[in-house]
Amino acid sequence: MKLVTFSHNNYSRFGAVVGDEVVDGVGELNIPAAMINFISAGEPALQAMHKRIASGNHRIPLAEVKLQAPIPRPGKYLAISLNYADHIVETGRDRPEFPSFFTKQSTCVIGNGDAIHLPKVSDKLDYEGELAFVIGTRCRHVPVADAYKVIAGYTIANDVSVRDWQFRSPTFTVGKSFDTCGPLGPWIVTSDEIGDPHNLNIKTWVDEELRQNSNTKHMLFNCYEMIAYLSQAMTLEPGDVISTGTPSGVGVKMEPRGYLKPGQTVSVEIEGIGKLTNPVIEEP
């Protein structure tokens, strides 16, 4: 199932994409319109949505809606650094002994098709195509073997980074959290449709140039290990987003530098999920 947050007639709602239509999830499911509420309702909500899809009713042409980020304001947006061996090599950094996480502030999140802003204070705007997953169950101290049970589904992230601001602090937080630096989407694909999340091709283009080309099997710490690690420290909650790191090919390591410029378009494609595409413009 492809779960979406969308706007239609000036209202924001959750639903599911089926072909070239959106099945509106708000109404008889008796769940408030936010995606986090739907995810929090768990398996009964998913079964109700399956029935709603099977009914053939409550459909809106996809062309008539605006897709938003599937989780417009995650309670937590955590991302891991240095999680692909080839990216570690291109950065010249040491292989980490433990997963290294940083926070992206939720106000950076935008959806598919929304514009990434080249900020007024920097020209060092970079892309990082990544697989992200969404927590579906409130949890703590999750064993690796059980971690798959707490994932609601998977989406695409572009961990857009303002590099000079990123490296002003060892936490990376400010340089990773500029407004519009958190594209997510276009939807959440539920776990049952993904199968193994650790064998998915991932590619990033800037315009027509392929910049990143890898597979999630090359992650050092997999999705389940990340959950086990994080849940030792904090409670993970429905709607939390965890981005799983980027492979080699980032703009900051190109010669000459491959930073994003206004007028360009960056797209991240992940096998089994789809494509997340965003234009780049000057900050208004």
PDB file of C-alpha atoms in Angstrom:
ATOM      1  CA  MET A   1       0.000   0.000   0.000  1.00  0.00           C
ATOM      2  CA  LYS A   2       1.236   3.505  -0.891  1.00  0.00           C
ATOM      3  CA  LEU A   3       0.142   5.831   1.897  1.00  0.00           C
ATOM      4  CA  VAL A   4       0.019   9.546   1.150  1.00  0.00           C
ATOM      5  CA  THR A   5      -0.670  12.847   2.781  1.00  0.00           C
ATOM      6  CA  PHE A   6      -2.348  15.122   0.255  1.00  0.00           C
ATOM      7  CA  SER A   7      -4.300  18.331  -0.050  1.00  0.00           C
ATOM      8  CA  HIS A   8      -7.552  18.624  -1.974  1.00  0.00           C
ATOM      9  CA  ASN A   9      -9.961  21.545  -1.941  1.00  0.00           C
ATOM     10  CA  ASN A  10      -7.736  23.263   0.646  1.00  0.00           C
ATOM     11  CA  TYR A  11      -7.953  20.361   3.103  1.00  0.00           C
ATOM     12  CA  SER A  12      -5.047  18.112   4.104  1.00  0.00           C
ATOM     13  CA  ARG A  13      -5.862  14.416   4.418  1.00  0.00           C
ATOM     14  CA  PHE A  14      -4.318  10.956   4.342  1.00  0.00           C
ATOM     15  CA  GLY A  15      -5.071   8.268   1.802  1.00  0.00           C
ATOM     16  CA  ALA A  16      -3.637   5.593  -0.463  1.00  0.00           C
ATOM     17  CA  VAL A  17      -2.513   5.792  -4.083  1.00  0.00           C
ATOM     18  CA  VAL A  18      -4.019   3.165  -6.376  1.00  0.00           C
ATOM     19  CA  GLY A  19      -2.993   3.560 -10.002  1.00  0.00           C
ATOM     20  CA  ASP A  20      -3.737   7.130 -11.050  1.00  0.00           C
ATOM     21  CA  GLU A  21      -6.163   7.770  -8.191  1.00  0.00           C
ATOM     22  CA  VAL A  22      -6.041   8.548  -4.481  1.00  0.00           C
ATOM     23  CA  VAL A  23      -8.378   6.742  -2.119  1.00  0.00           C
ATOM     24  CA  ASP A  24      -9.391   9.280   0.512  1.00  0.00           C
ATOM     25  CA  GLY A  25      -8.889   7.747   3.948  1.00  0.00           C
ATOM     26  CA  VAL A  26     -10.826  10.332   5.930  1.00  0.00           C
ATOM     27  CA  GLY A  27     -14.438   9.684   6.814  1.00  0.00           C
ATOM     28  CA  GLU A  28     -15.813   6.302   7.735  1.00  0.00           C
ATOM     29  CA  LEU A  29     -12.449   5.167   9.140  1.00  0.00           C
ATOM     30  CA  ASN A  30     -13.167   7.537  12.032  1.00  0.00           C
ATOM     31  CA  ILE A  31      -9.540   8.652  12.249  1.00  0.00           C
ATOM     32  CA  PRO A  32      -8.440  12.315  12.343  1.00  0.00           C
ATOM     33  CA  ALA A  33      -6.983  13.504   9.050  1.00  0.00           C
ATOM     34  CA  ALA A  34      -3.249  13.424   9.933  1.00  0.00           C
ATOM     35  CA  MET A  35      -1.108  10.512   8.742  1.00  0.00           C
ATOM     36  CA  ILE A  36       0.388  10.087  12.215  1.00  0.00           C
ATOM     37  CA  ASN A  37      -3.089   9.308  13.565  1.00  0.00           C
ATOM     38  CA  PHE A  38      -3.626   6.686  10.873  1.00  0.00           C
ATOM     39  CA  ILE A  39      -0.264   5.037  11.541  1.00  0.00           C
ATOM     40  CA  SER A  40      -0.864   5.112  15.299  1.00  0.00           C
ATOM     41  CA  ALA A  41      -4.154   3.226  14.818  1.00  0.00           C
ATOM     42  CA  GLY A  42      -2.160   0.215  13.632  1.00  0.00           C
ATOM     43  CA  GLU A  43      -3.412  -2.931  11.930  1.00  0.00           C
ATOM     44  CA  PRO A  44      -7.164  -2.203  12.283  1.00  0.00           C
ATOM     45  CA  ALA A  45      -6.678   1.036  10.338  1.00  0.00           C
ATOM     46  CA  LEU A  46      -4.710  -0.750   7.616  1.00  0.00           C
ATOM     47  CA  GLN A  47      -7.431  -3.384   7.271  1.00  0.00           C
ATOM     48  CA  ALA A  48     -10.083  -0.680   7.086  1.00  0.00           C
ATOM     49  CA  MET A  49      -8.108   1.074   4.359  1.00  0.00           C
ATOM     50  CA  HIS A  50      -7.822  -2.196   2.400  1.00  0.00           C
ATOM     51  CA  LYS A  51     -11.631  -2.504   2.530  1.00  0.00           C
ATOM     52  CA  ARG A  52     -12.034   1.100   1.465  1.00  0.00           C
ATOM     53  CA  ILE A  53      -9.748   0.479  -1.526  1.00  0.00           C
ATOM     54  CA  ALA A  54     -11.642  -2.688  -2.452  1.00  0.00           C
ATOM     55  CA  SER A  55     -14.939  -0.801  -2.428  1.00  0.00           C
ATOM     56  CA  GLY A  56     -13.875   1.249  -5.429  1.00  0.00           C
ATOM     57  CA  ASN A  57     -15.313   4.384  -3.815  1.00  0.00           C
ATOM     58  CA  HIS A  58     -13.880   7.559  -2.240  1.00  0.00           C
ATOM     59  CA  ARG A  59     -11.489   8.121  -5.147  1.00  0.00           C
ATOM     60  CA  ILE A  60      -9.940  11.335  -6.422  1.00  0.00           C
ATOM     61  CA  PRO A  61      -7.815  11.592  -9.581  1.00  0.00           C
ATOM     62  CA  LEU A  62      -4.159  11.839  -8.594  1.00  0.00           C
ATOM     63  CA  ALA A  63      -3.783  14.779 -10.975  1.00  0.00           C
ATOM     64  CA  GLU A  64      -6.281  16.784  -8.895  1.00  0.00           C
ATOM     65  CA  VAL A  65      -4.436  16.546  -5.565  1.00  0.00           C
ATOM     66  CA  LYS A  66      -1.181  17.968  -4.219  1.00  0.00           C
ATOM     67  CA  LEU A  67       1.000  15.385  -2.562  1.00  0.00           C
ATOM     68  CA  GLN A  68       2.608  16.636   0.625  1.00  0.00           C
ATOM     69  CA  ALA A  69       5.399  15.031   2.617  1.00  0.00           C
ATOM     70  CA  PRO A  70       3.846  11.793   3.932  1.00  0.00           C
ATOM     71  CA  ILE A  71       4.797  12.881   7.471  1.00  0.00           C
ATOM     72  CA  PRO A  72       4.716  16.687   7.225  1.00  0.00           C
ATOM     73  CA  ARG A  73       6.016  17.268  10.770  1.00  0.00           C
ATOM     74  CA  PRO A  74       7.712  14.182  12.237  1.00  0.00           C
ATOM     75  CA  GLY A  75       7.959  14.120  16.009  1.00  0.00           C
ATOM     76  CA  LYS A  76      11.569  13.042  15.545  1.00  0.00           C
ATOM     77  CA  TYR A  77      13.601  13.153  12.333  1.00  0.00           C
ATOM     78  CA  LEU A  78      16.857  11.286  12.903  1.00  0.00           C
ATOM     79  CA  ALA A  79      19.500  10.587  10.282  1.00  0.00           C
ATOM     80  CA  ILE A  80      22.657   8.500  10.352  1.00  0.00           C
ATOM     81  CA  SER A  81      26.015   9.625   8.976  1.00  0.00           C
ATOM     82  CA  LEU A  82      28.751   7.518   7.363  1.00  0.00           C
ATOM     83  CA  ASN A  83      26.636   4.416   6.795  1.00  0.00           C
ATOM     84  CA  TYR A  84      27.894   3.343   3.346  1.00  0.00           C
ATOM     85  CA  ALA A  85      31.481   2.108   2.948  1.00  0.00           C
ATOM     86  CA  ASP A  86      32.021   3.940  -0.355  1.00  0.00           C
ATOM     87  CA  HIS A  87      30.806   7.218   1.167  1.00  0.00           C
ATOM     88  CA  ILE A  88      33.223   6.759   4.081  1.00  0.00           C
ATOM     89  CA  VAL A  89      36.056   6.309   1.567  1.00  0.00           C
ATOM     90  CA  GLU A  90      35.150   9.470  -0.368  1.00  0.00           C
ATOM     91  CA  THR A  91      34.983  11.527   2.839  1.00  0.00           C
ATOM     92  CA  GLY A  92      38.306  10.202   4.144  1.00  0.00           C
ATOM     93  CA  ARG A  93      36.739   9.520   7.526  1.00  0.00           C
ATOM     94  CA  ASP A  94      37.235   6.453   9.733  1.00  0.00           C
ATOM     95  CA  ARG A  95      34.684   3.650   9.740  1.00  0.00           C
ATOM     96  CA  PRO A  96      32.427   4.285  12.772  1.00  0.00           C
ATOM     97  CA  GLU A  97      32.343   1.781  15.615  1.00  0.00           C
ATOM     98  CA  PHE A  98      28.778   2.764  16.533  1.00  0.00           C
ATOM     99  CA  PRO A  99      25.919   4.288  14.534  1.00  0.00           C
ATOM    100  CA  SER A 100      26.323   8.084  14.461  1.00  0.00           C
ATOM    101  CA  PHE A 101      23.023   9.964  14.423  1.00  0.00           C
ATOM    102  CA  PHE A 102      22.101  13.619  14.058  1.00  0.00           C
ATOM    103  CA  THR A 103      18.772  15.441  14.108  1.00  0.00           C
ATOM    104  CA  LYS A 104      17.060  17.259  11.268  1.00  0.00           C
ATOM    105  CA  GLN A 105      14.540  19.734  12.625  1.00  0.00           C
ATOM    106  CA  SER A 106      11.022  18.929  11.423  1.00  0.00           C
ATOM    107  CA  THR A 107      10.497  22.400   9.918  1.00  0.00           C
ATOM    108  CA  CYS A 108      12.922  21.427   7.133  1.00  0.00           C
ATOM    109  CA  VAL A 109      10.467  18.864   5.711  1.00  0.00           C
ATOM    110  CA  ILE A 110       8.916  19.402   2.277  1.00  0.00           C
ATOM    111  CA  GLY A 111       7.139  17.082  -0.152  1.00  0.00           C
ATOM    112  CA  ASN A 112       7.615  15.791  -3.655  1.00  0.00           C
ATOM    113  CA  GLY A 113       7.666  18.639  -6.165  1.00  0.00           C
ATOM    114  CA  ASP A 114       8.269  21.338  -3.564  1.00  0.00           C
ATOM    115  CA  ALA A 115      11.238  23.639  -4.145  1.00  0.00           C
ATOM    116  CA  ILE A 116      14.553  23.306  -2.321  1.00  0.00           C
ATOM    117  CA  HIS A 117      15.900  26.781  -1.529  1.00  0.00           C
ATOM    118  CA  LEU A 118      19.477  27.840  -2.148  1.00  0.00           C
ATOM    119  CA  PRO A 119      19.857  29.826   1.075  1.00  0.00           C
ATOM    120  CA  LYS A 120      20.771  33.499   1.110  1.00  0.00           C
ATOM    121  CA  VAL A 121      23.748  32.753   3.391  1.00  0.00           C
ATOM    122  CA  SER A 122      25.478  29.947   1.435  1.00  0.00           C
ATOM    123  CA  ASP A 123      26.118  28.562  -2.039  1.00  0.00           C
ATOM    124  CA  LYS A 124      27.202  25.145  -0.742  1.00  0.00           C
ATOM    125  CA  LEU A 125      23.893  23.316  -1.097  1.00  0.00           C
ATOM    126  CA  ASP A 126      24.244  19.547  -1.501  1.00  0.00           C
ATOM    127  CA  TYR A 127      22.048  16.460  -1.956  1.00  0.00           C
ATOM    128  CA  GLU A 128      22.100  13.051  -0.242  1.00  0.00           C
ATOM    129  CA  GLY A 129      19.722  10.417  -1.576  1.00  0.00           C
ATOM    130  CA  GLU A 130      18.595   8.046   1.195  1.00  0.00           C
ATOM    131  CA  LEU A 131      16.154   5.329   2.173  1.00  0.00           C
ATOM    132  CA  ALA A 132      14.067   6.370   5.175  1.00  0.00           C
ATOM    133  CA  PHE A 133      11.662   4.403   7.323  1.00  0.00           C
ATOM    134  CA  VAL A 134       8.733   5.473   9.467  1.00  0.00           C
ATOM    135  CA  ILE A 135       8.093   4.101  12.936  1.00  0.00           C
ATOM    136  CA  GLY A 136       4.621   2.608  13.337  1.00  0.00           C
ATOM    137  CA  THR A 137       4.571   1.474  16.978  1.00  0.00           C
ATOM    138  CA  ARG A 138       5.590   3.181  20.200  1.00  0.00           C
ATOM    139  CA  CYS A 139       8.558   1.164  21.400  1.00  0.00           C
ATOM    140  CA  ARG A 140      11.640   0.974  23.590  1.00  0.00           C
ATOM    141  CA  HIS A 141      14.452  -1.614  23.950  1.00  0.00           C
ATOM    142  CA  VAL A 142      13.609  -3.392  20.693  1.00  0.00           C
ATOM    143  CA  PRO A 143      15.722  -6.472  19.860  1.00  0.00           C
ATOM    144  CA  VAL A 144      17.196  -6.531  16.350  1.00  0.00           C
ATOM    145  CA  ALA A 145      15.172  -9.658  15.557  1.00  0.00           C
ATOM    146  CA  ASP A 146      11.895  -7.879  16.353  1.00  0.00           C
ATOM    147  CA  ALA A 147      12.680  -4.457  14.899  1.00  0.00           C
ATOM    148  CA  TYR A 148      10.878  -5.082  11.610  1.00  0.00           C
ATOM    149  CA  LYS A 149       7.614  -5.236  13.571  1.00  0.00           C
ATOM    150  CA  VAL A 150       7.758  -1.557  14.565  1.00  0.00           C
ATOM    151  CA  ILE A 151       8.263  -0.154  11.045  1.00  0.00           C
ATOM    152  CA  ALA A 152       5.126   1.204   9.375  1.00  0.00           C
ATOM    153  CA  GLY A 153       6.787   1.556   5.993  1.00  0.00           C
ATOM    154  CA  TYR A 154       9.516   3.083   3.875  1.00  0.00           C
ATOM    155  CA  THR A 155       9.900   6.332   1.977  1.00  0.00           C
ATOM    156  CA  ILE A 156      12.557   8.335   0.148  1.00  0.00           C
ATOM    157  CA  ALA A 157      14.573  11.109   1.766  1.00  0.00           C
ATOM    158  CA  ASN A 158      16.913  13.711   0.359  1.00  0.00           C
ATOM    159  CA  ASP A 159      19.141  14.767   3.239  1.00  0.00           C
ATOM    160  CA  VAL A 160      19.851  18.164   1.714  1.00  0.00           C
ATOM    161  CA  SER A 161      22.809  19.785   3.447  1.00  0.00           C
ATOM    162  CA  VAL A 162      24.289  23.268   3.613  1.00  0.00           C
ATOM    163  CA  ARG A 163      27.880  22.088   3.848  1.00  0.00           C
ATOM    164  CA  ASP A 164      29.664  25.109   5.327  1.00  0.00           C
ATOM    165  CA  TRP A 165      27.023  25.432   8.039  1.00  0.00           C
ATOM    166  CA  GLN A 166      27.024  21.658   8.597  1.00  0.00           C
ATOM    167  CA  PHE A 167      30.695  21.609   9.519  1.00  0.00           C
ATOM    168  CA  ARG A 168      30.483  24.563  11.876  1.00  0.00           C
ATOM    169  CA  SER A 169      29.273  22.101  14.502  1.00  0.00           C
ATOM    170  CA  PRO A 170      30.101  18.432  15.184  1.00  0.00           C
ATOM    171  CA  THR A 171      26.361  17.769  15.614  1.00  0.00           C
ATOM    172  CA  PHE A 172      25.624  18.866  11.971  1.00  0.00           C
ATOM    173  CA  THR A 173      22.155  19.976  13.130  1.00  0.00           C
ATOM    174  CA  VAL A 174      21.959  23.539  11.804  1.00  0.00           C
ATOM    175  CA  GLY A 175      23.472  22.758   8.404  1.00  0.00           C
ATOM    176  CA  LYS A 176      21.079  19.822   8.007  1.00  0.00           C
ATOM    177  CA  SER A 177      17.977  21.731   9.110  1.00  0.00           C
ATOM    178  CA  PHE A 178      17.654  24.776   6.876  1.00  0.00           C
ATOM    179  CA  ASP A 179      14.096  25.293   5.684  1.00  0.00           C
ATOM    180  CA  THR A 180      13.337  23.002   2.680  1.00  0.00           C
ATOM    181  CA  CYS A 181      16.368  20.766   3.371  1.00  0.00           C
ATOM    182  CA  GLY A 182      14.194  17.742   4.189  1.00  0.00           C
ATOM    183  CA  PRO A 183      12.360  16.452   1.112  1.00  0.00           C
ATOM    184  CA  LEU A 184      10.383  13.274   1.928  1.00  0.00           C
ATOM    185  CA  GLY A 185       8.054  11.213  -0.230  1.00  0.00           C
ATOM    186  CA  PRO A 186       6.291  10.858  -2.480  1.00  0.00           C
ATOM    187  CA  TRP A 187       4.580   8.312  -0.215  1.00  0.00           C
ATOM    188  CA  ILE A 188       5.144   5.613   2.412  1.00  0.00           C
ATOM    189  CA  VAL A 189       5.195   2.085   1.031  1.00  0.00           C
ATOM    190  CA  THR A 190       4.053  -0.321   3.728  1.00  0.00           C
ATOM    191  CA  SER A 191       6.524  -2.918   4.934  1.00  0.00           C
ATOM    192  CA  ASP A 192       4.604  -5.872   3.503  1.00  0.00           C
ATOM    193  CA  GLU A 193       5.201  -4.565  -0.030  1.00  0.00           C
ATOM    194  CA  ILE A 194       8.910  -3.834   0.400  1.00  0.00           C
ATOM    195  CA  GLY A 195      10.077  -7.256   1.555  1.00  0.00           C
ATOM    196  CA  ASP A 196      13.805  -6.918   2.251  1.00  0.00           C
ATOM    197  CA  PRO A 197      14.690  -3.236   2.702  1.00  0.00           C
ATOM    198  CA  HIS A 198      18.366  -4.134   2.589  1.00  0.00           C
ATOM    199  CA  ASN A 199      18.500  -4.989  -1.110  1.00  0.00           C
ATOM    200  CA  LEU A 200      17.051  -1.963  -2.902  1.00  0.00           C
ATOM    201  CA  ASN A 201      18.742  -0.024  -5.688  1.00  0.00           C
ATOM    202  CA  ILE A 202      19.112   3.689  -4.917  1.00  0.00           C
ATOM    203  CA  LYS A 203      19.980   6.391  -7.458  1.00  0.00           C
ATOM    204  CA  THR A 204      20.246  10.174  -7.397  1.00  0.00           C
ATOM    205  CA  TRP A 205      20.189  12.471 -10.416  1.00  0.00           C
ATOM    206  CA  VAL A 206      20.878  16.177 -10.772  1.00  0.00           C
ATOM    207  CA  ASP A 207      18.999  17.064 -13.931  1.00  0.00           C
ATOM    208  CA  GLU A 208      19.956  14.211 -16.291  1.00  0.00           C
ATOM    209  CA  GLU A 209      23.302  13.429 -14.617  1.00  0.00           C
ATOM    210  CA  LEU A 210      23.398  10.276 -12.472  1.00  0.00           C
ATOM    211  CA  ARG A 211      25.337  11.260  -9.348  1.00  0.00           C
ATOM    212  CA  GLN A 212      24.671   8.353  -6.959  1.00  0.00           C
ATOM    213  CA  ASN A 213      24.130   4.697  -7.855  1.00  0.00           C
ATOM    214  CA  SER A 214      24.191   2.067  -5.111  1.00  0.00           C
ATOM    215  CA  ASN A 215      22.154  -0.497  -3.200  1.00  0.00           C
ATOM    216  CA  THR A 216      20.946  -0.541   0.401  1.00  0.00           C
ATOM    217  CA  LYS A 217      22.797  -3.844   0.921  1.00  0.00           C
ATOM    218  CA  HIS A 218      25.929  -1.727   1.321  1.00  0.00           C
ATOM    219  CA  MET A 219      24.732  -0.082   4.557  1.00  0.00           C
ATOM    220  CA  LEU A 220      27.030  -0.733   7.513  1.00  0.00           C
ATOM    221  CA  PHE A 221      24.205  -0.607  10.058  1.00  0.00           C
ATOM    222  CA  ASN A 222      20.901  -1.857   8.716  1.00  0.00           C
ATOM    223  CA  CYS A 223      17.430  -0.535   9.545  1.00  0.00           C
ATOM    224  CA  TYR A 224      16.790  -3.079  12.284  1.00  0.00           C
ATOM    225  CA  GLU A 225      20.138  -2.441  13.953  1.00  0.00           C
ATOM    226  CA  MET A 226      19.395   1.285  13.948  1.00  0.00           C
ATOM    227  CA  ILE A 227      16.094   0.720  15.739  1.00  0.00           C
ATOM    228  CA  ALA A 228      17.699  -1.559  18.310  1.00  0.00           C
ATOM    229  CA  TYR A 229      20.426   1.008  18.954  1.00  0.00           C
ATOM    230  CA  LEU A 230      18.208   4.084  19.176  1.00  0.00           C
ATOM    231  CA  SER A 231      15.515   2.401  21.260  1.00  0.00           C
ATOM    232  CA  GLN A 232      18.045   1.706  24.006  1.00  0.00           C
ATOM    233  CA  ALA A 233      18.197   5.469  24.536  1.00  0.00           C
ATOM    234  CA  MET A 234      14.799   6.852  23.607  1.00  0.00           C
ATOM    235  CA  THR A 235      11.189   5.941  23.027  1.00  0.00           C
ATOM    236  CA  LEU A 236      10.406   5.752  19.335  1.00  0.00           C
ATOM    237  CA  GLU A 237       6.900   6.823  18.414  1.00  0.00           C
ATOM    238  CA  PRO A 238       4.543   6.490  15.443  1.00  0.00           C
ATOM    239  CA  GLY A 239       5.489   8.933  12.710  1.00  0.00           C
ATOM    240  CA  ASP A 240       9.138   9.266  13.703  1.00  0.00           C
ATOM    241  CA  VAL A 241      11.337   9.271  10.596  1.00  0.00           C
ATOM    242  CA  ILE A 242      14.778   7.682  10.466  1.00  0.00           C
ATOM    243  CA  SER A 243      16.943   8.243   7.399  1.00  0.00           C
ATOM    244  CA  THR A 244      19.519   5.557   6.735  1.00  0.00           C
ATOM    245  CA  GLY A 245      22.519   7.322   5.204  1.00  0.00           C
ATOM    246  CA  THR A 246      23.778   8.098   1.729  1.00  0.00           C
ATOM    247  CA  PRO A 247      26.140   6.302  -0.661  1.00  0.00           C
ATOM    248  CA  SER A 248      29.070   7.935  -2.471  1.00  0.00           C
ATOM    249  CA  GLY A 249      28.619  10.600  -5.123  1.00  0.00           C
ATOM    250  CA  VAL A 250      27.731  13.664  -3.063  1.00  0.00           C
ATOM    251  CA  GLY A 251      28.435  17.035  -4.613  1.00  0.00           C
ATOM    252  CA  VAL A 252      30.939  18.211  -2.005  1.00  0.00           C
ATOM    253  CA  LYS A 253      33.383  15.447  -3.065  1.00  0.00           C
ATOM    254  CA  MET A 254      33.197  16.110  -6.810  1.00  0.00           C
ATOM    255  CA  GLU A 255      35.892  18.003  -8.728  1.00  0.00           C
ATOM    256  CA  PRO A 256      34.774  20.636  -9.410  1.00  0.00           C
ATOM    257  CA  ARG A 257      32.231  20.724  -6.588  1.00  0.00           C
ATOM    258  CA  GLY A 258      28.784  19.547  -7.644  1.00  0.00           C
ATOM    259  CA  TYR A 259      26.696  21.807  -5.433  1.00  0.00           C
ATOM    260  CA  LEU A 260      23.071  22.408  -6.347  1.00  0.00           C
ATOM    261  CA  LYS A 261      22.199  25.562  -8.284  1.00  0.00           C
ATOM    262  CA  PRO A 262      18.913  27.341  -8.958  1.00  0.00           C
ATOM    263  CA  GLY A 263      17.241  25.965 -12.072  1.00  0.00           C
ATOM    264  CA  GLN A 264      18.438  22.414 -11.438  1.00  0.00           C
ATOM    265  CA  THR A 265      16.248  19.490 -10.411  1.00  0.00           C
ATOM    266  CA  VAL A 266      17.332  16.714  -8.056  1.00  0.00           C
ATOM    267  CA  SER A 267      15.651  13.290  -8.083  1.00  0.00           C
ATOM    268  CA  VAL A 268      16.145  10.290  -5.823  1.00  0.00           C
ATOM    269  CA  GLU A 269      14.791   6.923  -6.953  1.00  0.00           C
ATOM    270  CA  ILE A 270      14.591   3.799  -4.797  1.00  0.00           C
ATOM    271  CA  GLU A 271      13.555   0.411  -6.115  1.00  0.00           C
ATOM    272  CA  GLY A 272      10.111  -0.613  -4.923  1.00  0.00           C
ATOM    273  CA  ILE A 273       9.212   2.866  -3.689  1.00  0.00           C
ATOM    274  CA  GLY A 274       9.365   5.369  -6.536  1.00  0.00           C
ATOM    275  CA  LYS A 275      11.000   8.728  -7.211  1.00  0.00           C
ATOM    276  CA  LEU A 276      11.265  11.910  -5.130  1.00  0.00           C
ATOM    277  CA  THR A 277      11.849  14.995  -7.305  1.00  0.00           C
ATOM    278  CA  ASN A 278      12.434  18.595  -6.244  1.00  0.00           C
ATOM    279  CA  PRO A 279      13.473  21.726  -8.165  1.00  0.00           C
ATOM    280  CA  VAL A 280      16.069  24.113  -6.771  1.00  0.00           C
ATOM    281  CA  ILE A 281      15.365  27.855  -6.553  1.00  0.00           C
ATOM    282  CA  GLU A 282      16.853  30.921  -4.884  1.00  0.00           C
ATOM    283  CA  GLU A 283      15.532  31.430  -1.365  1.00  0.00           C
ATOM    284  CA  PRO A 284      12.639  33.870  -1.751  1.00  0.00           C
TER     285      PRO A 284
END
